[in-house]
Every structure is written in C-alpha cells, then in structure tokens.
Short mmCIF file of C-alpha atoms and ligand atoms in Angstrom, two decimals:
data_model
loop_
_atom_site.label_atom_id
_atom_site.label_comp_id
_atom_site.label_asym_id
_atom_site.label_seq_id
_atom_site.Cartn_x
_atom_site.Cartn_y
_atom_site.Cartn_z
CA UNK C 1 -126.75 -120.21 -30.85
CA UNK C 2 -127.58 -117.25 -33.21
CA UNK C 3 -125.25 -115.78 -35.79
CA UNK C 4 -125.47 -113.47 -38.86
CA UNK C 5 -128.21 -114.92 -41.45
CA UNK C 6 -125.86 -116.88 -43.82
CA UNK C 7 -123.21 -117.84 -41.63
CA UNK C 8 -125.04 -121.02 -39.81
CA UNK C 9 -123.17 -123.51 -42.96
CA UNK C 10 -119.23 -121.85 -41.66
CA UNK C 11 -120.47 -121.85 -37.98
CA UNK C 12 -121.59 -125.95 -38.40
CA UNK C 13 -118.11 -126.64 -39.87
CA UNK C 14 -116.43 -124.65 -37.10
CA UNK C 15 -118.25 -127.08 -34.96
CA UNK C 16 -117.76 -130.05 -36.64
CA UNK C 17 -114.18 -129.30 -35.44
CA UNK C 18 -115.34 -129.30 -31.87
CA UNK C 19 -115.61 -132.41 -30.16
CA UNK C 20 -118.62 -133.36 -27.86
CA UNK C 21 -120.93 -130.72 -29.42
CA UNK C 22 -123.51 -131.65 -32.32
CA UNK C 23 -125.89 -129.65 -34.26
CA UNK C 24 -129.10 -131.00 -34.50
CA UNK C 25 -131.09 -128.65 -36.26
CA UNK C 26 -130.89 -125.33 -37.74
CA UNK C 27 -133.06 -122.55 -38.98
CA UNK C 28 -133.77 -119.19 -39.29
CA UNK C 29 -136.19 -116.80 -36.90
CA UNK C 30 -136.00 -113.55 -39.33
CA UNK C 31 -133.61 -111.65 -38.34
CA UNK C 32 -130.37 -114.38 -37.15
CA UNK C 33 -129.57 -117.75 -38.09
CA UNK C 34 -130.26 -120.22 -35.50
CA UNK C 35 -128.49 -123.30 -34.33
CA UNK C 36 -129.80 -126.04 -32.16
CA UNK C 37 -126.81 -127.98 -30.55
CA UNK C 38 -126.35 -130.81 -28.37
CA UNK C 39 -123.66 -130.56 -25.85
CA UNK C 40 -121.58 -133.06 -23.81
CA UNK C 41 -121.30 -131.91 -19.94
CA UNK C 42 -118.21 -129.32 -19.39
CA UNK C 43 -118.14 -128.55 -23.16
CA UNK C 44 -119.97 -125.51 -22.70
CA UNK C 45 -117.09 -123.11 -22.83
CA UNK C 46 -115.83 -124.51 -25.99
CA UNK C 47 -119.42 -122.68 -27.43
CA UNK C 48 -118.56 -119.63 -25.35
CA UNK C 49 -115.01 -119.07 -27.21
CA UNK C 50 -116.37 -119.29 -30.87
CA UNK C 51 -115.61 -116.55 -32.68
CA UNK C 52 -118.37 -116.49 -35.10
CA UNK C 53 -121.28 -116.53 -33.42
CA UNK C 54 -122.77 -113.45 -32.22
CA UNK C 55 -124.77 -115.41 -28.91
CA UNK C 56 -125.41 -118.53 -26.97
CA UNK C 57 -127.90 -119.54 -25.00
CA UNK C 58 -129.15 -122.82 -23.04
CA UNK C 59 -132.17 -124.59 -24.22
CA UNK C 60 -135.02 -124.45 -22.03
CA UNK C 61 -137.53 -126.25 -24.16
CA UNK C 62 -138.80 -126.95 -28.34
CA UNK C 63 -142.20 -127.78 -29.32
CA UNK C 64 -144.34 -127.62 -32.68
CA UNK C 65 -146.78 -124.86 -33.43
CA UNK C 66 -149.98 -127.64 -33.91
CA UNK C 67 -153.31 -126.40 -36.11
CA UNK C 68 -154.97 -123.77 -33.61
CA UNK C 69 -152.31 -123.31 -31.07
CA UNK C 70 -152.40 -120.85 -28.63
CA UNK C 71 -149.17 -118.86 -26.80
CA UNK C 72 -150.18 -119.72 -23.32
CA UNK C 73 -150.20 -123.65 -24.42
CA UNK C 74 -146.68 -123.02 -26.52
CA UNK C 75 -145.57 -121.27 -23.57
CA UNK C 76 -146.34 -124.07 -21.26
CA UNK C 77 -144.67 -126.81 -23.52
CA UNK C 78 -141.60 -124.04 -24.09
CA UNK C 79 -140.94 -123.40 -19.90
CA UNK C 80 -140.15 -125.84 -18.04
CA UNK C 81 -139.59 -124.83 -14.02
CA UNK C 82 -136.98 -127.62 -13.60
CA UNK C 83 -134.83 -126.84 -16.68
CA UNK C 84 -135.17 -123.39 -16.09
CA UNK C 85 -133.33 -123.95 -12.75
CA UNK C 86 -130.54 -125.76 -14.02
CA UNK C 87 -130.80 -122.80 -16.67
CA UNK C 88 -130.04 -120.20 -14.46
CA UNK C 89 -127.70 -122.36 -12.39
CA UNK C 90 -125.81 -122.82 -15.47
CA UNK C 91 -125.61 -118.99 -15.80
CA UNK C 92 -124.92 -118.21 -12.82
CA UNK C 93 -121.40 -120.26 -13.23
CA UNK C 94 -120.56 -118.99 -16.34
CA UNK C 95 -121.20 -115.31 -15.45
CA UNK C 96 -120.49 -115.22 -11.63
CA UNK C 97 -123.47 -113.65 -10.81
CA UNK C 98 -125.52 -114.38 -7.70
CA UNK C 99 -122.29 -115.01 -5.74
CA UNK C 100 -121.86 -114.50 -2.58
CA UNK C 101 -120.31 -110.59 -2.35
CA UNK C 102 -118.90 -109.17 0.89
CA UNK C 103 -120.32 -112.24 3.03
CA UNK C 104 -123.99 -111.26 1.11
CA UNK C 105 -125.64 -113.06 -1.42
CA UNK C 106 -127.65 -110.78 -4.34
CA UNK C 107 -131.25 -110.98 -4.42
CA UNK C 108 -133.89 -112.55 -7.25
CA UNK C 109 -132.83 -111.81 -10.76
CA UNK C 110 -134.74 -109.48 -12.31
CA UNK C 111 -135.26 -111.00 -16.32
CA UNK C 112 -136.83 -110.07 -20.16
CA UNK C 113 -138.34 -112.37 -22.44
CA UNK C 114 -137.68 -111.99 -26.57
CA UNK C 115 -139.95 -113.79 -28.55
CA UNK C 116 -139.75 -114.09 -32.74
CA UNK C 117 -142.29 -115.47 -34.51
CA UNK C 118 -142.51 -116.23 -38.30
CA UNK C 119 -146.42 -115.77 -38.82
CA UNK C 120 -148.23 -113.59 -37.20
CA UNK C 121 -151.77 -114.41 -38.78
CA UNK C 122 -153.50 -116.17 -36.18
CA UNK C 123 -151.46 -114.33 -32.63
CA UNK C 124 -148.49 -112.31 -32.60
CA UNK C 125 -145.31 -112.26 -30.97
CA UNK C 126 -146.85 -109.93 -27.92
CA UNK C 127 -149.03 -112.27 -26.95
CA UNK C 128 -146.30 -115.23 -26.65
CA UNK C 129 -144.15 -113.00 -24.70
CA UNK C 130 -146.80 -112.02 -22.19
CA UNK C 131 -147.85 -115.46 -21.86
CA UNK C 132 -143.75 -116.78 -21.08
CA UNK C 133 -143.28 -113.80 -18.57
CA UNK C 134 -146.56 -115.50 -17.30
CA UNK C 135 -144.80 -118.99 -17.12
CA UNK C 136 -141.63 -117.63 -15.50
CA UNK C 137 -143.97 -115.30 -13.38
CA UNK C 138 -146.06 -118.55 -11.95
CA UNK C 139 -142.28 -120.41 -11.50
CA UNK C 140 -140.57 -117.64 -9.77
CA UNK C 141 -142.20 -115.05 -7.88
CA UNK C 142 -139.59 -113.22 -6.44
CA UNK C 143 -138.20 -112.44 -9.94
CA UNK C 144 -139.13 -109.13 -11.10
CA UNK C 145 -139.15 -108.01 -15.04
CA UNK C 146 -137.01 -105.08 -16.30
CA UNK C 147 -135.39 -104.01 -19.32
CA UNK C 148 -132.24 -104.64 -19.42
CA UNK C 149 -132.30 -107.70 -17.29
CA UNK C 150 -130.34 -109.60 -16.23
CA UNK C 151 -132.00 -112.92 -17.61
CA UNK C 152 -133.31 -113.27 -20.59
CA UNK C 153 -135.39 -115.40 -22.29
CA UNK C 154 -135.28 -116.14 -25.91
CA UNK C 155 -138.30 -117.58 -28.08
CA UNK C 156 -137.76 -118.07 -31.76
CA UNK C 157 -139.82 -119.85 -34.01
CA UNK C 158 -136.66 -120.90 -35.87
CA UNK C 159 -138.44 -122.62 -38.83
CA UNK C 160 -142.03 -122.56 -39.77
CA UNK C 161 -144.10 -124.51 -37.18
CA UNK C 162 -140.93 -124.77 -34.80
CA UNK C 163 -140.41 -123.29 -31.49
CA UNK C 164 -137.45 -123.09 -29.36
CA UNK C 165 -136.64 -121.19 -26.20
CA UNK C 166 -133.54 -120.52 -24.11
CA UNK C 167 -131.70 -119.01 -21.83
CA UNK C 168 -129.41 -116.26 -23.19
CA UNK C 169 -125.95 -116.86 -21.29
CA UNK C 170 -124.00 -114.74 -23.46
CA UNK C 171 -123.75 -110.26 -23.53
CA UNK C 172 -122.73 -107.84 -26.19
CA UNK C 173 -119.47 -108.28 -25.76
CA UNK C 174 -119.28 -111.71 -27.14
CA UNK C 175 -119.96 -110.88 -30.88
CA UNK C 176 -118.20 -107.44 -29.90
CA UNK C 177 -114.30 -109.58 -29.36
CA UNK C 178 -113.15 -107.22 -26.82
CA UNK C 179 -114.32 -103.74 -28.61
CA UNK C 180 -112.73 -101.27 -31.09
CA UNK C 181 -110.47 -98.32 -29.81
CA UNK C 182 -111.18 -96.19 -32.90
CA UNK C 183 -114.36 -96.30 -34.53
CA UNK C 184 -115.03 -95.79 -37.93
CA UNK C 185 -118.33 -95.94 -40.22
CA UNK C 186 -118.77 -99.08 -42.24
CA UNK C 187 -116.73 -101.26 -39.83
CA UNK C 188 -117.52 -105.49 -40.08
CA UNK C 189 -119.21 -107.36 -37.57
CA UNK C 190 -116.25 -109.20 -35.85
CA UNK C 191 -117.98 -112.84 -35.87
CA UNK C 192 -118.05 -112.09 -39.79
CA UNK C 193 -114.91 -111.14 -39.60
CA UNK C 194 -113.81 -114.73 -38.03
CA UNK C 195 -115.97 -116.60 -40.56
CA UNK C 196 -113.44 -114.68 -43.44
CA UNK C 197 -110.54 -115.07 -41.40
CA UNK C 198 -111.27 -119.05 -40.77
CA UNK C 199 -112.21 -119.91 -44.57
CA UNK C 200 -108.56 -118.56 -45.42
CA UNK C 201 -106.63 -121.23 -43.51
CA UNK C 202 -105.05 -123.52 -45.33
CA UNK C 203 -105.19 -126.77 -42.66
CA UNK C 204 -102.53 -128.82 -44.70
CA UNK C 205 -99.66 -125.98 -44.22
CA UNK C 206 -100.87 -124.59 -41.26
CA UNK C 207 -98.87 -124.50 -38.31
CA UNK C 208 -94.88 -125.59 -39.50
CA UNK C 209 -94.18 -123.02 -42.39
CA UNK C 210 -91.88 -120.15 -41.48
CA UNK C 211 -92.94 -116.76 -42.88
CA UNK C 212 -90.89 -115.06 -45.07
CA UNK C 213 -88.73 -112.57 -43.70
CA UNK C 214 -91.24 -111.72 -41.29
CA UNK C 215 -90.77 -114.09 -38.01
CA UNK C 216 -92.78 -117.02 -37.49
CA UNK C 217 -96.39 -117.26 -37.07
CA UNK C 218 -98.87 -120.48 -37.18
CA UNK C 219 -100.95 -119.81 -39.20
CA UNK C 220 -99.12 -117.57 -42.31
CA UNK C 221 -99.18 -113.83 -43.54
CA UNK C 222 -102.57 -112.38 -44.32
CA UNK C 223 -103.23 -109.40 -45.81
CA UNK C 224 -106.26 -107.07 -45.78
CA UNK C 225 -105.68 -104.42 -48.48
CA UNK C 226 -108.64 -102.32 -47.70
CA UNK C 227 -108.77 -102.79 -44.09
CA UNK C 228 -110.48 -99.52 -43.15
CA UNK C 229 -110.38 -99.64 -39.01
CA UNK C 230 -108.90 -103.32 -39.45
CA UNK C 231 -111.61 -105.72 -37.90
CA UNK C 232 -110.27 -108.61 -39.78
CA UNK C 233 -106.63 -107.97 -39.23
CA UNK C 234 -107.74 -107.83 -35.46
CA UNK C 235 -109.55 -110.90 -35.86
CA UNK C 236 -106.72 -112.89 -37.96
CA UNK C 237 -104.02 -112.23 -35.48
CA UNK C 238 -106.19 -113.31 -32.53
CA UNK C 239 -106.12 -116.47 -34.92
CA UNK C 240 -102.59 -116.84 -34.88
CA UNK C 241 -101.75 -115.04 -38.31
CA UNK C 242 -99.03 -112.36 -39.34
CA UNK C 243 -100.58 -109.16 -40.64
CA UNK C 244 -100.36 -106.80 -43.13
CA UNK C 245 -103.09 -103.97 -43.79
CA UNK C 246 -103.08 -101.38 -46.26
CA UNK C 247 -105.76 -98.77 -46.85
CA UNK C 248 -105.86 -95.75 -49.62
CA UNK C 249 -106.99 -93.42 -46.43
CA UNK C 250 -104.68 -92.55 -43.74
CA UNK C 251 -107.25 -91.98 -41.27
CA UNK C 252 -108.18 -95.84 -41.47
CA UNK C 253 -104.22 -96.63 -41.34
CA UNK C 254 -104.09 -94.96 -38.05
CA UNK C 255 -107.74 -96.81 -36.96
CA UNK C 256 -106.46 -100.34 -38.07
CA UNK C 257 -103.00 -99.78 -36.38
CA UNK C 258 -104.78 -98.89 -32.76
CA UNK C 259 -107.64 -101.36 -33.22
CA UNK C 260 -105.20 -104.18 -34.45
CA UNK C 261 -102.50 -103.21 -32.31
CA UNK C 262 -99.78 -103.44 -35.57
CA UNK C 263 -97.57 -101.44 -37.29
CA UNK C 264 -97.61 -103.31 -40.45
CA UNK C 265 -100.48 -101.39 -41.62
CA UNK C 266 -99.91 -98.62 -44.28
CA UNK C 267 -101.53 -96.10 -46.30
CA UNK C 268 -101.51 -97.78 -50.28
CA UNK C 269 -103.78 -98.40 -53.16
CA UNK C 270 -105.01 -101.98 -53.31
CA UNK C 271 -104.86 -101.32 -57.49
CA UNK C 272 -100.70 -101.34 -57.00
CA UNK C 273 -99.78 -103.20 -53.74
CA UNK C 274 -96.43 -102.52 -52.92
CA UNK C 275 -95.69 -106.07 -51.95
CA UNK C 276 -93.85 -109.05 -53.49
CA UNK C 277 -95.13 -111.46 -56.18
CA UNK C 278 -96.49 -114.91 -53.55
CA UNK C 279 -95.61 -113.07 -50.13
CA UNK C 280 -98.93 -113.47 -48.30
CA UNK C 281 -100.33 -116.51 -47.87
CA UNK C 282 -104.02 -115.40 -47.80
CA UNK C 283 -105.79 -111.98 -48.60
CA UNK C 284 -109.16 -111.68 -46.74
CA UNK C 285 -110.83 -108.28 -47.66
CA UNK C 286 -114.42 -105.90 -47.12
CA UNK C 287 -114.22 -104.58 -49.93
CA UNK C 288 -115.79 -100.72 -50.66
CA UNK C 289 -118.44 -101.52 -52.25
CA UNK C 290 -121.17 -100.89 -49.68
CA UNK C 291 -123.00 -97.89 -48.21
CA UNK C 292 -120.31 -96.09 -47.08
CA UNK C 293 -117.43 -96.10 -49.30
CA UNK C 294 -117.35 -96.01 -52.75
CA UNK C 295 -114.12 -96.98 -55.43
CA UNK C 296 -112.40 -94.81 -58.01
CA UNK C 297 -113.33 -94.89 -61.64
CA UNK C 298 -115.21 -97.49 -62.97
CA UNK C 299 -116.35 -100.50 -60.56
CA UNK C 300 -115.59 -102.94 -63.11
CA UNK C 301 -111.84 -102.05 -63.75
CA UNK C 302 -111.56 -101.16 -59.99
CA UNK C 303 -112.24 -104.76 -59.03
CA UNK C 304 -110.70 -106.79 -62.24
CA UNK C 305 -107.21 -104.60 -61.09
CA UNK C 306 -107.17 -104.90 -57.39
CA UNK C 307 -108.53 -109.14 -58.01
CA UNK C 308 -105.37 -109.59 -60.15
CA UNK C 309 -103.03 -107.51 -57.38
CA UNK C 310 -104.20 -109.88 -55.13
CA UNK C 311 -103.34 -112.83 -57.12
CA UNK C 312 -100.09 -111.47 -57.63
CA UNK C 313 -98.70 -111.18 -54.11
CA UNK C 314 -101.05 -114.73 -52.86
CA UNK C 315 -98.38 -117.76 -52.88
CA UNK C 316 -99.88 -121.07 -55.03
CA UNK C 317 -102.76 -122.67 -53.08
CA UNK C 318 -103.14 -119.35 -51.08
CA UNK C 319 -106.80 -118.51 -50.29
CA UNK C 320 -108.41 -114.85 -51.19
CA UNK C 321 -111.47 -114.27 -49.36
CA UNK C 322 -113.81 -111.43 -50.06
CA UNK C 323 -117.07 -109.54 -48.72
CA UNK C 324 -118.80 -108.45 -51.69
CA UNK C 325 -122.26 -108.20 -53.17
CA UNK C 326 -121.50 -109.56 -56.58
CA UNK C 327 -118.03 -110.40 -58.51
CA UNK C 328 -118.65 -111.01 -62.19
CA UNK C 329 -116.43 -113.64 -63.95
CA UNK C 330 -114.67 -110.83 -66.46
CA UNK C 331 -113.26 -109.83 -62.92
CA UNK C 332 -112.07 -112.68 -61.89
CA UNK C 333 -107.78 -113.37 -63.52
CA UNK C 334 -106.44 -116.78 -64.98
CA UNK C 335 -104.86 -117.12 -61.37
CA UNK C 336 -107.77 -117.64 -59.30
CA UNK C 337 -109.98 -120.11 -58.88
CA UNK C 338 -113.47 -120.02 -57.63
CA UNK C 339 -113.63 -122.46 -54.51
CA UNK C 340 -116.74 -121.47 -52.52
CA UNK C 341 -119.41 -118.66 -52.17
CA UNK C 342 -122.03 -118.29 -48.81
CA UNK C 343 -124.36 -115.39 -49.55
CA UNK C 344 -125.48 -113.68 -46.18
CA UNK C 345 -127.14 -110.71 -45.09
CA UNK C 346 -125.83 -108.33 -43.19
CA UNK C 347 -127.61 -104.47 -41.96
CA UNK C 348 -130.74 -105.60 -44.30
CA UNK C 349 -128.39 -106.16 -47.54
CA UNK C 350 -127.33 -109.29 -49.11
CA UNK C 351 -123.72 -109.98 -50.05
CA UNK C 352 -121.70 -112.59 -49.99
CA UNK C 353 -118.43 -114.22 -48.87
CA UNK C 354 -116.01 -115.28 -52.06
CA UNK C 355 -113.75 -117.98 -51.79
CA UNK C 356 -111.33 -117.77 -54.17
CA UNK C 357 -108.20 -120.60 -54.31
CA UNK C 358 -104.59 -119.11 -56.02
CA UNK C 359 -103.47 -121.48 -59.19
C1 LIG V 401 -115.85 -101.49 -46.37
S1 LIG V 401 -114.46 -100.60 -45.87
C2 LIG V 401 -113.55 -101.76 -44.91
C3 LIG V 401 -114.10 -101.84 -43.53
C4 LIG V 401 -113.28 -102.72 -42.64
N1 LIG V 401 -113.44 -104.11 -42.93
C5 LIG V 401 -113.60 -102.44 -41.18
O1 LIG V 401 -114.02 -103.35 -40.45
O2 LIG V 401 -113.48 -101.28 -40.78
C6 LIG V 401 -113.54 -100.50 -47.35
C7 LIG V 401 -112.23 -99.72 -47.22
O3 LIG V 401 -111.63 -99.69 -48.51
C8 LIG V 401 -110.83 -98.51 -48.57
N2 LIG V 401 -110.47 -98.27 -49.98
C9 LIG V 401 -111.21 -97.73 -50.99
N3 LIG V 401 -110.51 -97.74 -52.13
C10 LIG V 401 -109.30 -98.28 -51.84
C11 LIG V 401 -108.13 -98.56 -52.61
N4 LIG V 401 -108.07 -98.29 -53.91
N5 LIG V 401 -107.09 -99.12 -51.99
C12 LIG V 401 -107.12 -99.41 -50.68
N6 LIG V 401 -108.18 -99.15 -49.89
C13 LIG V 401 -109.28 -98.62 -50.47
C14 LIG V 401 -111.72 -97.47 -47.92
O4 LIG V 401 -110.95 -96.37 -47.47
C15 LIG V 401 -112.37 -98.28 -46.78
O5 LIG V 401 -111.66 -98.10 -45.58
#
C-alpha cells in the first residue's frame, strides 16, 4: 500500500484494527510511504475501503539489491509469471474487467510499469523499468504497453537495498473518496483528511452518547472552523460524525456546504466562534498557514486566539487535531494538552498533524 510520506505510523494502527491483515514491513520509496502487508484470503476488500491510503496493490515479488546487481537479474527475482497470473486474476475480480460483455470477452490487457529507485549511482530507474516490461513482455505476449494502461506494475525500492513490486489494483478515485463538486485552491488530500478525522475519535465514548441538541450521531460533533471547501467535514461524516464548519470566506461556506452535503456550515471567524463553551466533541482543522491562504495580523496572536476558541467550545477529554507546520508552546492554553504529533510531507513541504487532548 502507499500513502502520504508520514502517515504509514496512523495507517499501521488503522490496521492493527483490521483483523487478518499484518504489516510486515514498511518503508519509504521517495516520494510515498510504503507498506508491505500480509493478508488472509477474502480480506482484500477490507484494504480496498481504507480511507487513508492513497493505493493498493498485490505483491508480485521482494528481493535485495546484492553488491553489483543488475535490473534484468532484480527484474527476474521481482516477476514471477505464476504470481503475476493470480495477480491479474485478482484484478480482474476486484475491478470487473475482462468480463465477458455482450456474449464477448475483451482482449489482452494492455499494461505500464513504475519503477522508484533510491540510488541511482550504479543504474537508474530506466533501465529497471525496461528490463520488467522485458519480464512481463517474455510472460505475456499478447499484452501490449500503453500509457495509461490498464495494468500497472509498481517497483519501489522501499528502503535502501530493498525491492518490492506489485500489481496496482487500485485508480485515482480511491485516494480521491468519491470527488469534490466545488473546487477550491489549497484543498487537503482526503486520505489526510481521514488520518485527522480518525485520531479525533474518542473509542471509550464513541458510539452511545447523544449529541447535544443536535440528533444523534456515533461518533460525536466535530467541528472544522476553517474548513475552506470542507474535505474533512466530508470525510468525518462519512465516519459517522455530526458536523459543523465555519469559514471567515463565504465562498468556502458555499464550497464546504456542496462538497459536504451540510447546512451546518457558516461564514465566522475561528478567533470568536459563535458556539457554546464544551459543544463539540472534537475540532479537526487545516489551518491557513500554507501557500495559499494567509491569517490576519500577527501569526502568533492569530493562532494563541483561535487555539484557546477551540478549547473553549471542545467538551473535557475532547480531541483537537490540527494540520500545521509548527505550533509553539506560548500558543498552546492551560486547557490543552499535547497528546501526539506525526510530521509528514505533503506537495514537497513538511508539516505536521497536532494532537492535542482537552483538560
Ligand atoms: C488551508 S485552508 C483549508 C482547506 C480545507 N481543509 C480544504 O480541504 O479545502 C484554510 C482556510 O482557513 C480560512 N480562514 C482564514 N482565516 C480564518 C479565520 N480567521 N476564521 C475562519 N477561517 C479562516 C481560509 O478562508 C481557508 O479556507
């Protein structure tokens, strides 16, 4: 599986959730985090539904890069023919394709291959692709190569020295959840969005609490005060939470409600939240702080105001969860309490997820 580099650590505790899958290794090819995985038969589509992890694929093969190696002997050791036919068999189930249509069944696939290498001092990353599409070539003749296929073939040198490939079984629209309507600059990437969204729930109250005054829901009232085109509210409500989103521009009101599909969402200044003292359970934000939006006044007393508004309206034990670079402690009120921080990178920058627990 790959997912944004830093969020391998919440994906393996999403999993450890998940019975009859186990992650056996872990690494990173340069540009995702990667996670190896062992799976029990039919538990496949439990990988499928995560909502944090931008792809999955099914292991064709893992070998170790060995003093002089050369791509067409990595290439050799990665491809098996006979897993790559319960590979694509595999595929074909999940996605429906090569099924019989109109009494005729489709021809060869036509396939890609990705490879990602750490070091490039010796051969490069051309030369390991050329010698796979070589492998699959020899396997399958009647396959022909395009771009986009519909098979592809990842492989990522996920640690130094260590080679994995697989077959990707998984599109776009997996990390995409189902699209936005309205699309606005500086939106999240939904499976970060889920990673937020999961680190807020509380698994002791979960599930029997009744919201106050604002119908029932599983998992509690979350707030996003500076939702922009509301990824995470989308994302917390497909997670069984109640919703409120605020926003100081009423163009990203009108986004969130469309995207989210709420009305609770409504133009207002995270500095003076116009909501009661402990009526969310959780406040999960992206806060402006990144290329395309900027605060008012001073950064310092922008964050230290709207930190202490969130504390405010949290209930005791409440989690606040926050995408930004860098919170410094004179930010940070008497009524939170630091519980957890995973730095990732996301678009080329770092940042980093803040846990924060309510006293
Ligand atoms: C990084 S964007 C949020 C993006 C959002 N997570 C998404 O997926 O579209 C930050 C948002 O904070 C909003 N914002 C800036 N200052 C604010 C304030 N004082 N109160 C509320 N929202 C504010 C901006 O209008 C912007 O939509």
């Amino acid at each position: 599986m790959l997912a944004v580099p830093g969020l391998a650590t919440l994906v393996r505790r999403e999993l450890a959730d998940l019975p009859g899958i186990h992650v056996t290794d872990t690494g990173n090819d340069g540009r995702a985090d990667v996670l190896l995985c062992e799976v029990d038969p039919g538990r496949e589509r439990a990988l499928l539904e995560l909502r944090s992890v931008e792809d999955v694929f099914v292991e064709l093969g893992r070998t170790l890069r060995t003093e002089g190696d050369r791509p067409p002997w990595i290439a050799r050791r990665l491809l098996r023919p006979a897993r790559l036919t319960s590979a694509v068999n595999l595929w074909r189930r999940q996605s429906g394709a090569g099924q019989p249509r109109r009494g005729r069944r489709e021809g060869p696939p036509t396939y890609r291959v990705v490879a990602r290498v750490l070091q490039e001092r010796a051969w490069n990353r051309t030369e390991l692709r050329r010698a796979l599409s070589g492998g699959v070539a020899a396997a399958e003749p009647s396959w022909r190569t395009t771009d986009p296929a519909q098979l592809e073939l990842w492989a990522l040198e996920y640690a130094r020295g260590r080679f994995v490939a697989g077959l990707r079984l998984t599109t776009a629209a997996m990390r995409q959840h189902g699209g936005r309507r309205s699309e606005r600059p500086g939106a999240l990437r939904p499976t970060v969005a889920a990673a937020m969204v999961a680190l807020a729930r509380d698994p002791a109250a979960r599930a029997t609490r009744p919201v106050r005054g604002r119908g029932s829901t599983s998992a509690g009232m979350l707030l996003d005060p500076c939702c922009g085109s509301g990824t995470i509210l989308a994302e917390a409500k497909a997670s069984g939470w109640g919703v409120e989103g605020r926003d100081i521009d009423p163009s990203a009101v009108s986004a969130s409600r469309r995207n989210a599909s709420v009305a609770s969402v409504h133009q207002g200044d995270a500095r003076e939240l116009d909501l009661d003292d402990a009526s969310v359970d959780a406040c999960v934000s992206n806060l402006p702080f990144g290329r395309q939006y900027g605060v008012q006044g001073e950064p310092g007393a922008w964050l230290a105001d709207v930190l202490s508004e969130m504390a405010r309206v949290t209930r005791t034990a409440g989690k606040v969860v926050l995408l930004v670079p860098d919170i410094p402690k004179a930010a940070i009120p008497a009524g939170l309490r630091l519980r957890d921080r995973h730095p990732l990178r996301l678009l080329g920058a770092s940042t980093a997820i803040w846990v924060y627990e309510r006293r």
